[in-house]
């Protein structure tokens, strides 16, 4: 069934940076596209970035040029590097095996103005 565990969230000032990591276990990691989603209070969960099994990234317009998604298939890890953070980026960030029901528990990112 598999498991995804996120880490790296926290509190940062506007303009700052954070790196999120997601460690996968129990799945054939390299075979799947992976994604990061986020959910802000009172809003629907939204796709932030996804990456194919071969490493091709795709981003939501709201984070293009600021966020970078990457994967390490040898370590079964997907990362999200977040720069130039804004208060609107405040949300719980979730790792997901793309288009499946396998989700991590989420990690809180809070950006203060």
GROMACS .gro file of N, CA and C in nm:
model
  339
    1UNK      N    1   0.082  -0.121   0.000
    1UNK     CA    2   0.000   0.000   0.000
    1UNK      C    3   0.086   0.126   0.000
    2UNK      N    4   0.192   0.127   0.074
    2UNK     CA    5   0.284   0.238   0.072
    2UNK      C    6   0.259   0.343   0.178
    3UNK      N    7   0.361   0.425   0.198
    3UNK     CA    8   0.352   0.532   0.296
    3UNK      C    9   0.435   0.650   0.248
    4UNK      N   10   0.382   0.770   0.273
    4UNK     CA   11   0.453   0.894   0.241
    4UNK      C   12   0.464   0.976   0.369
    5UNK      N   13   0.585   1.025   0.397
    5UNK     CA   14   0.607   1.104   0.518
    5UNK      C   15   0.676   1.234   0.481
    6UNK      N   16   0.606   1.346   0.508
    6UNK     CA   17   0.661   1.478   0.476
    6UNK      C   18   0.739   1.532   0.594
    7UNK      N   19   0.831   1.621   0.563
    7UNK     CA   20   0.905   1.695   0.665
    7UNK      C   21   0.951   1.827   0.607
    8UNK      N   22   0.989   1.918   0.696
    8UNK     CA   23   1.050   2.042   0.649
    8UNK      C   24   0.965   2.167   0.658
    9UNK      N   25   0.841   2.155   0.701
    9UNK     CA   26   0.758   2.274   0.714
    9UNK      C   27   0.804   2.361   0.830
   10UNK      N   28   0.739   2.476   0.844
   10UNK     CA   29   0.774   2.564   0.954
   10UNK      C   30   0.723   2.704   0.931
   11UNK      N   31   0.775   2.796   1.012
   11UNK     CA   32   0.739   2.937   1.005
   11UNK      C   33   0.854   3.015   0.944
   12UNK      N   34   0.821   3.099   0.846
   12UNK     CA   35   0.923   3.177   0.778
   12UNK      C   36   0.866   3.314   0.745
   13UNK      N   37   0.952   3.412   0.737
   13UNK     CA   38   0.907   3.545   0.700
   13UNK      C   39   0.888   3.556   0.549
   14UNK      N   40   0.804   3.650   0.510
   14UNK     CA   41   0.782   3.675   0.368
   14UNK      C   42   0.915   3.701   0.297
   15UNK      N   43   0.933   3.636   0.183
   15UNK     CA   44   1.058   3.645   0.110
   15UNK      C   45   1.157   3.536   0.142
   16UNK      N   46   1.128   3.459   0.243
   16UNK     CA   47   1.218   3.353   0.286
   16UNK      C   48   1.201   3.225   0.205
   17UNK      N   49   1.271   3.121   0.251
   17UNK     CA   50   1.274   2.994   0.180
   17UNK      C   51   1.253   2.878   0.276
   18UNK      N   52   1.198   2.772   0.223
   18UNK     CA   53   1.183   2.645   0.294
   18UNK      C   54   1.201   2.532   0.196
   19UNK      N   55   1.246   2.418   0.247
   19UNK     CA   56   1.255   2.298   0.166
   19UNK      C   57   1.173   2.188   0.232
   20UNK      N   58   1.081   2.132   0.156
   20UNK     CA   59   1.000   2.020   0.201
   20UNK      C   60   1.055   1.891   0.141
   21UNK      N   61   1.048   1.786   0.220
   21UNK     CA   62   1.087   1.654   0.172
   21UNK      C   63   0.975   1.555   0.196
   22UNK      N   64   0.968   1.455   0.111
   22UNK     CA   65   0.869   1.348   0.125
   22UNK      C   66   0.941   1.216   0.101
   23UNK      N   67   0.942   1.133   0.203
   23UNK     CA   68   1.005   1.002   0.194
   23UNK      C   69   0.899   0.897   0.168
   24UNK      N   70   0.918   0.820   0.062
   24UNK     CA   71   0.823   0.716   0.025
   24UNK      C   72   0.876   0.579   0.063
   25UNK      N   73   0.786   0.494   0.104
   25UNK     CA   74   0.823   0.357   0.133
   25UNK      C   75   0.710   0.265   0.090
   26UNK      N   76   0.747   0.141   0.055
   26UNK     CA   77   0.645   0.042   0.021
   26UNK      C   78   0.582   0.056  -0.115
   27UNK      N   79   0.640   0.140  -0.201
   27UNK     CA   80   0.589   0.155  -0.338
   27UNK      C   81   0.705   0.149  -0.435
   28UNK      N   82   0.673   0.120  -0.560
   28UNK     CA   83   0.775   0.123  -0.666
   28UNK      C   84   0.791   0.269  -0.708
   29UNK      N   85   0.866   0.344  -0.629
   29UNK     CA   86   0.871   0.489  -0.636
   29UNK      C   87   0.900   0.540  -0.776
   30UNK      N   88   1.000   0.485  -0.841
   30UNK     CA   89   1.044   0.541  -0.968
   30UNK      C   90   0.940   0.524  -1.079
   31UNK      N   91   0.841   0.440  -1.056
   31UNK     CA   92   0.740   0.413  -1.158
   31UNK      C   93   0.628   0.516  -1.160
   32UNK      N   94   0.624   0.602  -1.058
   32UNK     CA   95   0.509   0.690  -1.042
   32UNK      C   96   0.545   0.837  -1.049
   33UNK      N   97   0.456   0.914  -1.107
   33UNK     CA   98   0.464   1.058  -1.091
   33UNK      C   99   0.429   1.092  -0.945
   34UNK      N  100   0.492   1.195  -0.895
   34UNK     CA  101   0.467   1.241  -0.758
   34UNK      C  102   0.427   1.387  -0.762
   35UNK      N  103   0.360   1.431  -0.657
   35UNK     CA  104   0.309   1.567  -0.657
   35UNK      C  105   0.308   1.626  -0.517
   36UNK      N  106   0.308   1.757  -0.512
   36UNK     CA  107   0.283   1.832  -0.390
   36UNK      C  108   0.153   1.910  -0.408
   37UNK      N  109   0.068   1.901  -0.308
   37UNK     CA  110  -0.055   1.978  -0.302
   37UNK      C  111  -0.049   2.066  -0.177
   38UNK      N  112  -0.138   2.161  -0.170
   38UNK     CA  113  -0.150   2.240  -0.048
   38UNK      C  114  -0.297   2.275  -0.024
   39UNK      N  115  -0.327   2.296   0.104
   39UNK     CA  116  -0.463   2.335   0.141
   39UNK      C  117  -0.455   2.444   0.247
   40UNK      N  118  -0.504   2.560   0.211
   40UNK     CA  119  -0.510   2.672   0.304
   40UNK      C  120  -0.643   2.668   0.378
   41UNK      N  121  -0.652   2.730   0.495
   41UNK     CA  122  -0.778   2.730   0.571
   41UNK      C  123  -0.893   2.785   0.489
   42UNK      N  124  -1.001   2.709   0.485
   42UNK     CA  125  -1.121   2.752   0.414
   42UNK      C  126  -1.114   2.738   0.264
   43UNK      N  127  -1.009   2.678   0.213
   43UNK     CA  128  -0.993   2.664   0.068
   43UNK      C  129  -0.979   2.517   0.031
   44UNK      N  130  -1.002   2.488  -0.097
   44UNK     CA  131  -0.986   2.352  -0.146
   44UNK      C  132  -0.838   2.319  -0.164
   45UNK      N  133  -0.809   2.191  -0.155
   45UNK     CA  134  -0.673   2.146  -0.181
   45UNK      C  135  -0.639   2.173  -0.327
   46UNK      N  136  -0.519   2.224  -0.352
   46UNK     CA  137  -0.478   2.257  -0.488
   46UNK      C  138  -0.342   2.196  -0.521
   47UNK      N  139  -0.325   2.164  -0.647
   47UNK     CA  140  -0.198   2.110  -0.694
   47UNK      C  141  -0.096   2.222  -0.703
   48UNK      N  142   0.020   2.199  -0.644
   48UNK     CA  143   0.128   2.297  -0.646
   48UNK      C  144   0.230   2.261  -0.754
   49UNK      N  145   0.272   2.136  -0.756
   49UNK     CA  146   0.372   2.091  -0.852
   49UNK      C  147   0.366   1.941  -0.863
   50UNK      N  148   0.406   1.891  -0.978
   50UNK     CA  149   0.413   1.747  -0.997
   50UNK      C  150   0.541   1.717  -1.076
   51UNK      N  151   0.584   1.592  -1.067
   51UNK     CA  152   0.704   1.553  -1.138
   51UNK      C  153   0.686   1.410  -1.187
   52UNK      N  154   0.719   1.386  -1.312
   52UNK     CA  155   0.703   1.253  -1.371
   52UNK      C  156   0.809   1.159  -1.315
   53UNK      N  157   0.793   1.033  -1.344
   53UNK     CA  158   0.890   0.934  -1.300
   53UNK      C  159   1.029   0.960  -1.355
   54UNK      N  160   1.034   1.025  -1.471
   54UNK     CA  161   1.163   1.056  -1.535
   54UNK      C  162   1.213   1.195  -1.500
   55UNK      N  163   1.139   1.266  -1.414
   55UNK     CA  164   1.189   1.394  -1.364
   55UNK      C  165   1.138   1.518  -1.434
   56UNK      N  166   1.036   1.507  -1.518
   56UNK     CA  167   0.981   1.625  -1.584
   56UNK      C  168   0.886   1.697  -1.489
   57UNK      N  169   0.914   1.825  -1.459
   57UNK     CA  170   0.830   1.898  -1.363
   57UNK      C  171   0.718   1.978  -1.430
   58UNK      N  172   0.620   2.009  -1.350
   58UNK     CA  173   0.511   2.094  -1.394
   58UNK      C  174   0.462   2.171  -1.272
   59UNK      N  175   0.426   2.299  -1.290
   59UNK     CA  176   0.396   2.384  -1.176
   59UNK      C  177   0.265   2.459  -1.194
   60UNK      N  178   0.201   2.487  -1.082
   60UNK     CA  179   0.089   2.580  -1.084
   60UNK      C  180   0.143   2.719  -1.117
   61UNK      N  181   0.060   2.798  -1.185
   61UNK     CA  182   0.104   2.932  -1.224
   61UNK      C  183   0.146   3.015  -1.103
   62UNK      N  184   0.080   2.993  -0.991
   62UNK     CA  185   0.105   3.075  -0.873
   62UNK      C  186   0.244   3.054  -0.812
   63UNK      N  187   0.310   2.945  -0.848
   63UNK     CA  188   0.442   2.917  -0.789
   63UNK      C  189   0.554   2.910  -0.891
   64UNK      N  190   0.521   2.924  -1.018
   64UNK     CA  191   0.623   2.917  -1.122
   64UNK      C  192   0.732   3.021  -1.097
   65UNK      N  193   0.856   2.979  -1.110
   65UNK     CA  194   0.968   3.069  -1.089
   65UNK      C  195   1.011   3.083  -0.944
   66UNK      N  196   0.930   3.031  -0.852
   66UNK     CA  197   0.963   3.041  -0.709
   66UNK      C  198   0.986   2.904  -0.646
   67UNK      N  199   0.912   2.804  -0.691
   67UNK     CA  200   0.922   2.669  -0.634
   67UNK      C  201   0.990   2.576  -0.734
   68UNK      N  202   1.062   2.478  -0.681
   68UNK     CA  203   1.125   2.376  -0.763
   68UNK      C  204   1.098   2.239  -0.703
   69UNK      N  205   1.042   2.151  -0.784
   69UNK     CA  206   1.019   2.014  -0.742
   69UNK      C  207   1.128   1.926  -0.799
   70UNK      N  208   1.174   1.830  -0.720
   70UNK     CA  209   1.277   1.739  -0.766
   70UNK      C  210   1.255   1.603  -0.701
   71UNK      N  211   1.318   1.502  -0.757
   71UNK     CA  212   1.306   1.368  -0.700
   71UNK      C  213   1.440   1.298  -0.704
   72UNK      N  214   1.459   1.208  -0.609
   72UNK     CA  215   1.577   1.123  -0.602
   72UNK      C  216   1.526   0.980  -0.599
   73UNK      N  217   1.527   0.915  -0.713
   73UNK     CA  218   1.473   0.780  -0.720
   73UNK      C  219   1.556   0.679  -0.643
   74UNK      N  220   1.682   0.708  -0.620
   74UNK     CA  221   1.767   0.617  -0.543
   74UNK      C  222   1.731   0.620  -0.394
   75UNK      N  223   1.680   0.735  -0.350
   75UNK     CA  224   1.643   0.752  -0.207
   75UNK      C  225   1.492   0.756  -0.186
   76UNK      N  226   1.414   0.733  -0.293
   76UNK     CA  227   1.268   0.733  -0.282
   76UNK      C  228   1.217   0.862  -0.217
   77UNK      N  229   1.270   0.974  -0.263
   77UNK     CA  230   1.239   1.102  -0.202
   77UNK      C  231   1.199   1.203  -0.309
   78UNK      N  232   1.100   1.283  -0.276
   78UNK     CA  233   1.062   1.397  -0.360
   78UNK      C  234   1.070   1.523  -0.274
   79UNK      N  235   1.122   1.629  -0.330
   79UNK     CA  236   1.143   1.752  -0.254
   79UNK      C  237   1.072   1.869  -0.322
   80UNK      N  238   1.046   1.970  -0.242
   80UNK     CA  239   0.990   2.094  -0.293
   80UNK      C  240   1.071   2.208  -0.232
   81UNK      N  241   1.148   2.275  -0.315
   81UNK     CA  242   1.225   2.391  -0.274
   81UNK      C  243   1.138   2.513  -0.298
   82UNK      N  244   1.114   2.591  -0.191
   82UNK     CA  245   1.024   2.706  -0.200
   82UNK      C  246   1.101   2.833  -0.166
   83UNK      N  247   1.107   2.922  -0.262
   83UNK     CA  248   1.178   3.050  -0.245
   83UNK      C  249   1.080   3.165  -0.263
   84UNK      N  250   1.124   3.282  -0.220
   84UNK     CA  251   1.041   3.403  -0.231
   84UNK      C  252   0.901   3.379  -0.179
   85UNK      N  253   0.893   3.318  -0.065
   85UNK     CA  254   0.763   3.281  -0.008
   85UNK      C  255   0.680   3.404   0.025
   86UNK      N  256   0.549   3.388   0.008
   86UNK     CA  257   0.452   3.494   0.033
   86UNK      C  258   0.352   3.446   0.138
   87UNK      N  259   0.285   3.538   0.206
   87UNK     CA  260   0.181   3.496   0.301
   87UNK      C  261   0.074   3.407   0.236
   88UNK      N  262   0.045   3.427   0.108
   88UNK     CA  263  -0.054   3.343   0.039
   88UNK      C  264  -0.008   3.199   0.022
   89UNK      N  265   0.119   3.171   0.045
   89UNK     CA  266   0.168   3.034   0.039
   89UNK      C  267   0.141   2.957   0.168
   90UNK      N  268   0.089   3.024   0.269
   90UNK     CA  269   0.058   2.958   0.395
   90UNK      C  270  -0.048   2.851   0.374
   91UNK      N  271  -0.016   2.728   0.415
   91UNK     CA  272  -0.106   2.615   0.394
   91UNK      C  273  -0.043   2.490   0.456
   92UNK      N  274  -0.122   2.386   0.460
   92UNK     CA  275  -0.068   2.253   0.488
   92UNK      C  276  -0.030   2.192   0.353
   93UNK      N  277   0.093   2.147   0.342
   93UNK     CA  278   0.145   2.090   0.218
   93UNK      C  279   0.146   1.937   0.229
   94UNK      N  280   0.095   1.875   0.124
   94UNK     CA  281   0.080   1.729   0.122
   94UNK      C  282   0.157   1.670   0.004
   95UNK      N  283   0.221   1.561   0.030
   95UNK     CA  284   0.286   1.480  -0.073
   95UNK      C  285   0.184   1.377  -0.123
   96UNK      N  286   0.189   1.349  -0.250
   96UNK     CA  287   0.090   1.258  -0.309
   96UNK      C  288   0.152   1.177  -0.422
   97UNK      N  289   0.120   1.051  -0.425
   97UNK     CA  290   0.151   0.974  -0.544
   97UNK      C  291   0.045   1.014  -0.646
   98UNK      N  292   0.086   1.080  -0.750
   98UNK     CA  293  -0.002   1.155  -0.836
   98UNK      C  294  -0.119   1.072  -0.889
   99UNK      N  295  -0.237   1.129  -0.875
   99UNK     CA  296  -0.361   1.068  -0.923
   99UNK      C  297  -0.395   0.937  -0.853
  100UNK      N  298  -0.348   0.923  -0.730
  100UNK     CA  299  -0.387   0.808  -0.649
  100UNK      C  300  -0.433   0.859  -0.513
  101UNK      N  301  -0.475   0.767  -0.431
  101UNK     CA  302  -0.525   0.802  -0.297
  101UNK      C  303  -0.416   0.792  -0.192
  102UNK      N  304  -0.291   0.779  -0.233
  102UNK     CA  305  -0.183   0.770  -0.136
  102UNK      C  306  -0.133   0.911  -0.105
  103UNK      N  307  -0.152   0.952   0.022
  103UNK     CA  308  -0.118   1.086   0.069
  103UNK      C  309  -0.031   1.077   0.193
  104UNK      N  310   0.051   1.179   0.211
  104UNK     CA  311   0.120   1.195   0.337
  104UNK      C  312   0.029   1.262   0.439
  105UNK      N  313   0.083   1.282   0.559
  105UNK     CA  314   0.003   1.339   0.667
  105UNK      C  315  -0.002   1.491   0.660
  106UNK      N  316   0.085   1.551   0.582
  106UNK     CA  317   0.087   1.695   0.566
  106UNK      C  318   0.188   1.762   0.658
  107UNK      N  319   0.238   1.876   0.613
  107UNK     CA  320   0.330   1.956   0.694
  107UNK      C  321   0.291   2.103   0.679
  108UNK      N  322   0.286   2.172   0.792
  108UNK     CA  323   0.239   2.310   0.793
  108UNK      C  324   0.348   2.405   0.747
  109UNK      N  325   0.313   2.493   0.656
  109UNK     CA  326   0.400   2.603   0.614
  109UNK      C  327   0.328   2.734   0.645
  110UNK      N  328   0.391   2.818   0.723
  110UNK     CA  329   0.333   2.948   0.759
  110UNK      C  330   0.430   3.058   0.721
  111UNK      N  331   0.380   3.152   0.641
  111UNK     CA  332   0.463   3.264   0.596
  111UNK      C  333   0.407   3.391   0.657
  112UNK      N  334   0.486   3.456   0.738
  112UNK     CA  335   0.441   3.579   0.804
  112UNK      C  336   0.478   3.701   0.719
  113UNK      N  337   0.393   3.802   0.729
  113UNK     CA  338   0.416   3.924   0.649
  113UNK      C  339   0.504   4.024   0.723
   0.00000   0.00000   0.00000
